[in-house]
Tab-separated table of N, CA and C in Angstrom:
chain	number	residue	atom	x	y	z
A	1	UNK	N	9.533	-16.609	35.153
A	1	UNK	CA	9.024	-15.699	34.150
A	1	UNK	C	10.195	-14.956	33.527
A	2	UNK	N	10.004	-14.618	32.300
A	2	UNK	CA	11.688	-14.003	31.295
A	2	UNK	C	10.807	-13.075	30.803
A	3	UNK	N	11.415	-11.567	30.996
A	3	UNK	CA	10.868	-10.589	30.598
A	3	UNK	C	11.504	-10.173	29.233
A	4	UNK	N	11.026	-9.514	28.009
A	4	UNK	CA	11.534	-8.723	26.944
A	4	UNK	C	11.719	-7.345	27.527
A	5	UNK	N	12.888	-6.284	27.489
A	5	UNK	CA	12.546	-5.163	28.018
A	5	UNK	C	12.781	-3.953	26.727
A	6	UNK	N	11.657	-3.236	26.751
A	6	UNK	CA	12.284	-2.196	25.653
A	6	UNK	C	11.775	-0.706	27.262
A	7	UNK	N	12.919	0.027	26.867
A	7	UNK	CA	13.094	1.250	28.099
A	7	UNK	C	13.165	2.576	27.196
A	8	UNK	N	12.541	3.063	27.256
A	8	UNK	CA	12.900	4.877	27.136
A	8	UNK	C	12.540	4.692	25.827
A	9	UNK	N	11.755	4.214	25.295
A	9	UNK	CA	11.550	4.298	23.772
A	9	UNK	C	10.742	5.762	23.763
A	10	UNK	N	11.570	6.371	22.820
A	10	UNK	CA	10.933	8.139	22.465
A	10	UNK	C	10.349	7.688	21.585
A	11	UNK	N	8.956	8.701	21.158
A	11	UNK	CA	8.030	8.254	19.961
A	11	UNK	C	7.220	9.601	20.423
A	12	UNK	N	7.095	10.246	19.092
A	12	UNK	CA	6.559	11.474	18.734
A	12	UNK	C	4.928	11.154	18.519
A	13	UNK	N	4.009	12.063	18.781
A	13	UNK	CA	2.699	11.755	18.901
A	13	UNK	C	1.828	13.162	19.001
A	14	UNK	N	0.413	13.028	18.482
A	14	UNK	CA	-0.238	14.202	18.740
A	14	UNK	C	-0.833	13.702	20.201
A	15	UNK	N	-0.940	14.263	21.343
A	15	UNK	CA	-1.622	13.768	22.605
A	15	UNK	C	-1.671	15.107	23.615
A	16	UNK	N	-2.631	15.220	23.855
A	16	UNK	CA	-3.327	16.364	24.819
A	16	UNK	C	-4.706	16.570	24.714
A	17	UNK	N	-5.122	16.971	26.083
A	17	UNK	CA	-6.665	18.101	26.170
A	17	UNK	C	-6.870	18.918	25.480
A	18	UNK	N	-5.742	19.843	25.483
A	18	UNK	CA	-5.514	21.451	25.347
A	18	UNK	C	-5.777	21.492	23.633
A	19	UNK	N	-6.599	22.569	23.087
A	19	UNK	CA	-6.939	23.064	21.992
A	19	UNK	C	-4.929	23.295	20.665
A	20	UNK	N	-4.292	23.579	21.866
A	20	UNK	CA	-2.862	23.696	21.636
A	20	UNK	C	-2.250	22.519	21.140
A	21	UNK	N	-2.457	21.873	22.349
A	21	UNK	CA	-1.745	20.290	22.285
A	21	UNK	C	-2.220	19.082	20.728
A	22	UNK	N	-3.255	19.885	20.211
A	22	UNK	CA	-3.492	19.117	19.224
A	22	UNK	C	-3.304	19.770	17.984
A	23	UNK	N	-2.316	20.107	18.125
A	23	UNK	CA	-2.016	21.280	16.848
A	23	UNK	C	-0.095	20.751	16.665
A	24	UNK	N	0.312	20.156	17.983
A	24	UNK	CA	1.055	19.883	17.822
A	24	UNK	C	1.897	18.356	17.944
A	25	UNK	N	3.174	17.836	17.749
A	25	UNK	CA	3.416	16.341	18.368
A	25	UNK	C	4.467	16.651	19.760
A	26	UNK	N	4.008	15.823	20.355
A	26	UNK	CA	4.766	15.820	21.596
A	26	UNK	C	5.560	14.399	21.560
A	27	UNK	N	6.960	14.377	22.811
A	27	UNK	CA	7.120	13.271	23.152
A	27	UNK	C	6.762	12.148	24.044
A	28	UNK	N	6.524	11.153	23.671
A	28	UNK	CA	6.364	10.169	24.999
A	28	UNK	C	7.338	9.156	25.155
A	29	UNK	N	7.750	8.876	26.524
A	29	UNK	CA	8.983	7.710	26.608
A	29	UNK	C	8.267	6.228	27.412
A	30	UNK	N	8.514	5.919	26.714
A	30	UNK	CA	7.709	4.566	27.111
A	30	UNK	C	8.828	3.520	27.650
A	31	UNK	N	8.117	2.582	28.712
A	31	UNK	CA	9.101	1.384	28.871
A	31	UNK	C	7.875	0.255	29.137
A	32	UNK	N	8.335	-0.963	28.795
A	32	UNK	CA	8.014	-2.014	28.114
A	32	UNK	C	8.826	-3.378	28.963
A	33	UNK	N	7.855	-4.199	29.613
A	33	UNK	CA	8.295	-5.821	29.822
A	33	UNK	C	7.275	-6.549	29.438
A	34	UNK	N	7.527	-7.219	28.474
A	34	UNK	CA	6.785	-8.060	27.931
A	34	UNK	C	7.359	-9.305	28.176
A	35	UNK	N	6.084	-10.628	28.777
A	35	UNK	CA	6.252	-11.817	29.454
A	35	UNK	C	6.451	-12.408	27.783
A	36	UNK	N	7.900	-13.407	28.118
A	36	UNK	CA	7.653	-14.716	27.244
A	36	UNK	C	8.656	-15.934	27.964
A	37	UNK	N	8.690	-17.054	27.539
A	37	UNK	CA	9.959	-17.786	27.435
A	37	UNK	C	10.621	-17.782	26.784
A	38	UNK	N	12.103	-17.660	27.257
A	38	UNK	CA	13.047	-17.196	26.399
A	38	UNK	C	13.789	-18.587	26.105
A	39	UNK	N	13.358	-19.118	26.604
A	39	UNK	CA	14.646	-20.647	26.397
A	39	UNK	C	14.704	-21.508	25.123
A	40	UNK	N	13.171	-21.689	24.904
A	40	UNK	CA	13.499	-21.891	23.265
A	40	UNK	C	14.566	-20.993	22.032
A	41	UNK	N	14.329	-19.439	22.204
A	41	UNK	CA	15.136	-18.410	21.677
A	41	UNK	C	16.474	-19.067	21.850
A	42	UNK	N	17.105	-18.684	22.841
A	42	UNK	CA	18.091	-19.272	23.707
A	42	UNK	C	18.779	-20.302	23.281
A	43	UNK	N	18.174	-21.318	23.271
A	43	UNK	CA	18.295	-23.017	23.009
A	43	UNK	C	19.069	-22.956	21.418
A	44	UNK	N	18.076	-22.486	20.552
A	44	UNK	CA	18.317	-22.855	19.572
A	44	UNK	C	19.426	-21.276	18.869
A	45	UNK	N	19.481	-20.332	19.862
A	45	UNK	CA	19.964	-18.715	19.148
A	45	UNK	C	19.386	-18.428	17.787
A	46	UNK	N	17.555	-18.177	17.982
A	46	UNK	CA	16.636	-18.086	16.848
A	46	UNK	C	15.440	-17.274	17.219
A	47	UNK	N	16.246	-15.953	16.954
A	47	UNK	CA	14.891	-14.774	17.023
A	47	UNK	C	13.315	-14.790	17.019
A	48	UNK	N	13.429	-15.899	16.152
A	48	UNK	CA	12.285	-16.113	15.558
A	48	UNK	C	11.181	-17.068	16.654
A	49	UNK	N	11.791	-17.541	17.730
A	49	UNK	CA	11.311	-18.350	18.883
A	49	UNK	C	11.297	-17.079	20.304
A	50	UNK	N	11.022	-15.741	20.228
A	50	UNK	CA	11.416	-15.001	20.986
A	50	UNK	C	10.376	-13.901	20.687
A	51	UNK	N	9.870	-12.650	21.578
A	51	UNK	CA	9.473	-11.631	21.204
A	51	UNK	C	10.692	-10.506	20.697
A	52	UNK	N	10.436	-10.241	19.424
A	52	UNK	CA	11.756	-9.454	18.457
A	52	UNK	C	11.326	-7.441	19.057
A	53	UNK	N	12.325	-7.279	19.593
A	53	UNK	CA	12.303	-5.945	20.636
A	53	UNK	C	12.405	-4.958	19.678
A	54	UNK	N	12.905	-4.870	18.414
A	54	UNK	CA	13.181	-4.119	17.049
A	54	UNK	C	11.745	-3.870	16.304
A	55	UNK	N	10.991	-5.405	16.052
A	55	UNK	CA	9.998	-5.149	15.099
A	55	UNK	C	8.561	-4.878	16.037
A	56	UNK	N	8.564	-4.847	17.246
A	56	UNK	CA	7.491	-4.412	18.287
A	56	UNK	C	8.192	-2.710	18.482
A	57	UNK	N	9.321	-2.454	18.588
A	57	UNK	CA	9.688	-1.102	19.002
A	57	UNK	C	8.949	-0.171	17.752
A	58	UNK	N	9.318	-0.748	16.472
A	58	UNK	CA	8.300	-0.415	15.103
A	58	UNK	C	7.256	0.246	15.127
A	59	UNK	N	6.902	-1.066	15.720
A	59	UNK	CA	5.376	-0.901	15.650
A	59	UNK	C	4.790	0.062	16.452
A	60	UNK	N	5.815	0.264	17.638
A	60	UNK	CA	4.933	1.234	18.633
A	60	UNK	C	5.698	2.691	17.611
A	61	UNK	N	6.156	2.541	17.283
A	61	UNK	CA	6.451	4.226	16.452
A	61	UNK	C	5.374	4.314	15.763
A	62	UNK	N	4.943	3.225	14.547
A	62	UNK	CA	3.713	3.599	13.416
A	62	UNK	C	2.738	4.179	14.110
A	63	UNK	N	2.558	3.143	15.266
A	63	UNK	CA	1.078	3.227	16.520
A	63	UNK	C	0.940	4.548	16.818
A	64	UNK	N	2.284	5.480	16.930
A	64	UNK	CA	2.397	6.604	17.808
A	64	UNK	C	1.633	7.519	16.336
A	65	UNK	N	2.661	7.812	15.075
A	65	UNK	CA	2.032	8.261	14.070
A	65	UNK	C	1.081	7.989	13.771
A	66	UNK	N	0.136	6.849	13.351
A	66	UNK	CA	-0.881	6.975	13.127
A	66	UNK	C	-2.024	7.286	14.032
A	67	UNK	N	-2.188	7.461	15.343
A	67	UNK	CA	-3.401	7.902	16.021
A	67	UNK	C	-3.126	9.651	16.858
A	68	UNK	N	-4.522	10.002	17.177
A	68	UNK	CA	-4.231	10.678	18.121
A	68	UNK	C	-5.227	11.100	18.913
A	69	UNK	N	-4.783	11.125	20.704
A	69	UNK	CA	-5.297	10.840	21.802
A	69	UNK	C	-5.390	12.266	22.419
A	70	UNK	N	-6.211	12.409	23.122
A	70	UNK	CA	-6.329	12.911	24.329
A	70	UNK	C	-5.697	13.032	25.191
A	71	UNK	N	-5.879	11.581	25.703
A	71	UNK	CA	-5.160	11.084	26.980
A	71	UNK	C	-4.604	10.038	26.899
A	72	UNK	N	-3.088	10.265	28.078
A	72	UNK	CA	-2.160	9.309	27.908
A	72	UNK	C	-2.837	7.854	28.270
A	73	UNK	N	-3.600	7.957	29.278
A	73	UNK	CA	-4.431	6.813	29.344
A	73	UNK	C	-4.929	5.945	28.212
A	74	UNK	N	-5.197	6.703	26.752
A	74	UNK	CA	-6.093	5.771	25.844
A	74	UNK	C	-4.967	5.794	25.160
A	75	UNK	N	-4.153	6.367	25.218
A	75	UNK	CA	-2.894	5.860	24.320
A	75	UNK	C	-2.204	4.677	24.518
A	76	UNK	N	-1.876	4.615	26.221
A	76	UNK	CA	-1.467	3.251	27.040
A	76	UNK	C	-2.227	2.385	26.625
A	77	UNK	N	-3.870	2.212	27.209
A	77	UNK	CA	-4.584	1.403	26.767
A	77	UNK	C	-4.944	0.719	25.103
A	78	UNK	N	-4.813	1.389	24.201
A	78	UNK	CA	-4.897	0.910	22.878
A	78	UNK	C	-3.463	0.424	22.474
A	79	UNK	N	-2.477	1.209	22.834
A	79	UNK	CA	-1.215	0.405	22.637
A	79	UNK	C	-1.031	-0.607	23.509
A	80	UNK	N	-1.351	-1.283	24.236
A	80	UNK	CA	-1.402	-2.156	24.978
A	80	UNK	C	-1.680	-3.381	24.285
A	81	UNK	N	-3.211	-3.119	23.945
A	81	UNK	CA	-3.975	-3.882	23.021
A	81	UNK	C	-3.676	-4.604	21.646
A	82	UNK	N	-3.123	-3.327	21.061
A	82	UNK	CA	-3.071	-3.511	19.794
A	82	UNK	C	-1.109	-4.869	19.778
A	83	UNK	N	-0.667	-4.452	20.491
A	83	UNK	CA	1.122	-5.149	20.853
A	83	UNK	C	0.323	-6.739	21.700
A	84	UNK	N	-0.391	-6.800	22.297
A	84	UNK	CA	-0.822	-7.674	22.542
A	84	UNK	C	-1.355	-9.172	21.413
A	85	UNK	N	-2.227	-8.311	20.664
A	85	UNK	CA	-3.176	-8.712	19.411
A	85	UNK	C	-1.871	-9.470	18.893
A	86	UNK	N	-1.172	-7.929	18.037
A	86	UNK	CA	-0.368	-8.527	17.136
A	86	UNK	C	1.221	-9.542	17.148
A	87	UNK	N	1.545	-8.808	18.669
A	87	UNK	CA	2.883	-9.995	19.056
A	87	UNK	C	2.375	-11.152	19.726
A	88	UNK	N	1.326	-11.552	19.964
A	88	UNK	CA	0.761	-12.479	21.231
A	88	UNK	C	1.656	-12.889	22.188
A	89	UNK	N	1.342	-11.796	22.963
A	89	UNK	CA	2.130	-11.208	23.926
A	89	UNK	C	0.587	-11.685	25.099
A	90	UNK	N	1.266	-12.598	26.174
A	90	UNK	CA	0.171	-12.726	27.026
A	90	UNK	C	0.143	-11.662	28.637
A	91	UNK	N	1.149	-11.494	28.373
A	91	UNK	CA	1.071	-10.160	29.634
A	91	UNK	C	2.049	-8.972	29.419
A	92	UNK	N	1.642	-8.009	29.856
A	92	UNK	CA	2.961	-7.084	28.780
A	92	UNK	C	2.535	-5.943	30.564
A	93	UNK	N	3.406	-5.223	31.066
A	93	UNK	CA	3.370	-4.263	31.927
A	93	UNK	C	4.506	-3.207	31.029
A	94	UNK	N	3.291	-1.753	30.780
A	94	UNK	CA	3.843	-0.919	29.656
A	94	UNK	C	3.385	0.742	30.721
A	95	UNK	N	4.763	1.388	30.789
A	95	UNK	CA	4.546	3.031	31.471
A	95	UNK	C	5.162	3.821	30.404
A	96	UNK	N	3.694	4.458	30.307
A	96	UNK	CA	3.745	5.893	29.077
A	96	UNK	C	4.029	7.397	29.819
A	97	UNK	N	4.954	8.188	29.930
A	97	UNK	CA	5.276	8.889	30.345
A	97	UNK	C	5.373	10.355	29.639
A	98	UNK	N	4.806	11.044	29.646
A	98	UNK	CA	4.834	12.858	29.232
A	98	UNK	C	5.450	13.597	29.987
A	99	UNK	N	7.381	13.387	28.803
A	99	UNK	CA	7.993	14.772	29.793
A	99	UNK	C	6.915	16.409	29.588
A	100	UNK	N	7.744	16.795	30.735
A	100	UNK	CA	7.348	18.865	30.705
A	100	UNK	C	5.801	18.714	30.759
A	101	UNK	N	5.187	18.285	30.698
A	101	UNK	CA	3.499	18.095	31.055
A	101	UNK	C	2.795	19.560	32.112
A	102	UNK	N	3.683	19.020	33.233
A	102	UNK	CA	3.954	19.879	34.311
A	102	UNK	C	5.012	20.076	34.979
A	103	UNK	N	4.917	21.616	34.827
A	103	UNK	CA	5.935	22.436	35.099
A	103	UNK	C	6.868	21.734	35.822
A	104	UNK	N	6.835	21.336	36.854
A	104	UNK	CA	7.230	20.965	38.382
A	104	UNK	C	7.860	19.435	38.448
A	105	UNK	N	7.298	19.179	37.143
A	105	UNK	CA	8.183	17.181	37.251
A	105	UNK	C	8.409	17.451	36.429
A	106	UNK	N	9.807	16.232	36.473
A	106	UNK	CA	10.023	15.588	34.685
A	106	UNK	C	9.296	14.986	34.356
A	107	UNK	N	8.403	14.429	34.310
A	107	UNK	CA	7.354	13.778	33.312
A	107	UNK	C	6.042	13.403	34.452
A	108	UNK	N	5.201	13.178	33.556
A	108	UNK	CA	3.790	12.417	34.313
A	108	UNK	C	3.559	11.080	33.496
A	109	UNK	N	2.447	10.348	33.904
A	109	UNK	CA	2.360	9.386	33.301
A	109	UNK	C	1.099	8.155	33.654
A	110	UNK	N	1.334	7.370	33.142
A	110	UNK	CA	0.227	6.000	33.595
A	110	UNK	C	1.547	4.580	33.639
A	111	UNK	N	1.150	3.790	34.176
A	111	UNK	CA	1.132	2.425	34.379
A	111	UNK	C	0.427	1.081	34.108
A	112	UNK	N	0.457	0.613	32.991
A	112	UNK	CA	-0.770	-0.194	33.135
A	112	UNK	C	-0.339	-2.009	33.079
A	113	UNK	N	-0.701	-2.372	33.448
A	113	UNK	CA	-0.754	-4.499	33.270
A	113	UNK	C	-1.678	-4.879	32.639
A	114	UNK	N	-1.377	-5.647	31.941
A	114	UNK	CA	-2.795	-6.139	30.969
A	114	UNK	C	-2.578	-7.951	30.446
A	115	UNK	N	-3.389	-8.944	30.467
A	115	UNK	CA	-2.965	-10.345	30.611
A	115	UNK	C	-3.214	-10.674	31.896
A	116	UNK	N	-2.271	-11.997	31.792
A	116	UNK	CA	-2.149	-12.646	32.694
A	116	UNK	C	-0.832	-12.866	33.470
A	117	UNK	N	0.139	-12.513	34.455
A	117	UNK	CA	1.007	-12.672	34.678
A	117	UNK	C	1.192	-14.259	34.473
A	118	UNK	N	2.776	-14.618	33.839
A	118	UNK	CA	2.761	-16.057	33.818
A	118	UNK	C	3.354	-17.038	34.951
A	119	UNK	N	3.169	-17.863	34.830
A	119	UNK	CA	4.003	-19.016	36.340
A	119	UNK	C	5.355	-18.195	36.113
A	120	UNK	N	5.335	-18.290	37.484
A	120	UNK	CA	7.074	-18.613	37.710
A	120	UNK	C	7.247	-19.715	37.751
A	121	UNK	N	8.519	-20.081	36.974
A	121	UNK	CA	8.834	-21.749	37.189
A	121	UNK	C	10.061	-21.779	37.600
């Protein structure tokens, strides 16, 4: 299995419970492995045979601007979805993280897997 990795991607967002929290944008840092084969990419040195880590990183910025959540949970979950849909991406393992949330950590967060993990070969 050949992972794509995008790590620490910052992306500004409206997301909270709190009557507060939606008045304002917060940050979230996201990290990202998305399953593909890379050997065609590879083979031929042609982006275009590869998941492109630039025009998915994009997309999760628009994703971040255009909605807004509650919870980090439906944020994970619809961005999940939606990077799935549009990169056909068959398994993607994506952690959305809210620094300062609480006091006491650097960040909180979710974890989620979604797909199918692929063969190892």
């Amino acid at each position: 299995m050949d992972l794509v990795l995008i790590e620490s991607l910052g992306v500004d967002t409206v997301i909270g419970v709190y009557d507060w929290e939606r008045t304002i944008t917060q940050r979230l840092l996201l990290d990202l492995e998305l399953a593909t084969d890379i050997r065609p990419a590879a083979r031929d040195d042609d982006i275009a045979l590869t998941l492109d880590y630039a025009a998915i990183s994009e997309r999760i910025e628009a994703f971040a601007g255009e909605h807004d959540f509650a919870l980090v949970e439906t944020f994970a979950e619809r961005l999940a979805t939606t990077l799935r849909q549009e990169f056909a991406i068959g398994w993607l393992r994506l952690t959305v993280r809210k620094p300062g949330a609480v006091a006491a950590a650097e960040a909180v967060g979710v974890r989620i897997e979604r797909g199918s993990p692929p063969e190892v070969s």
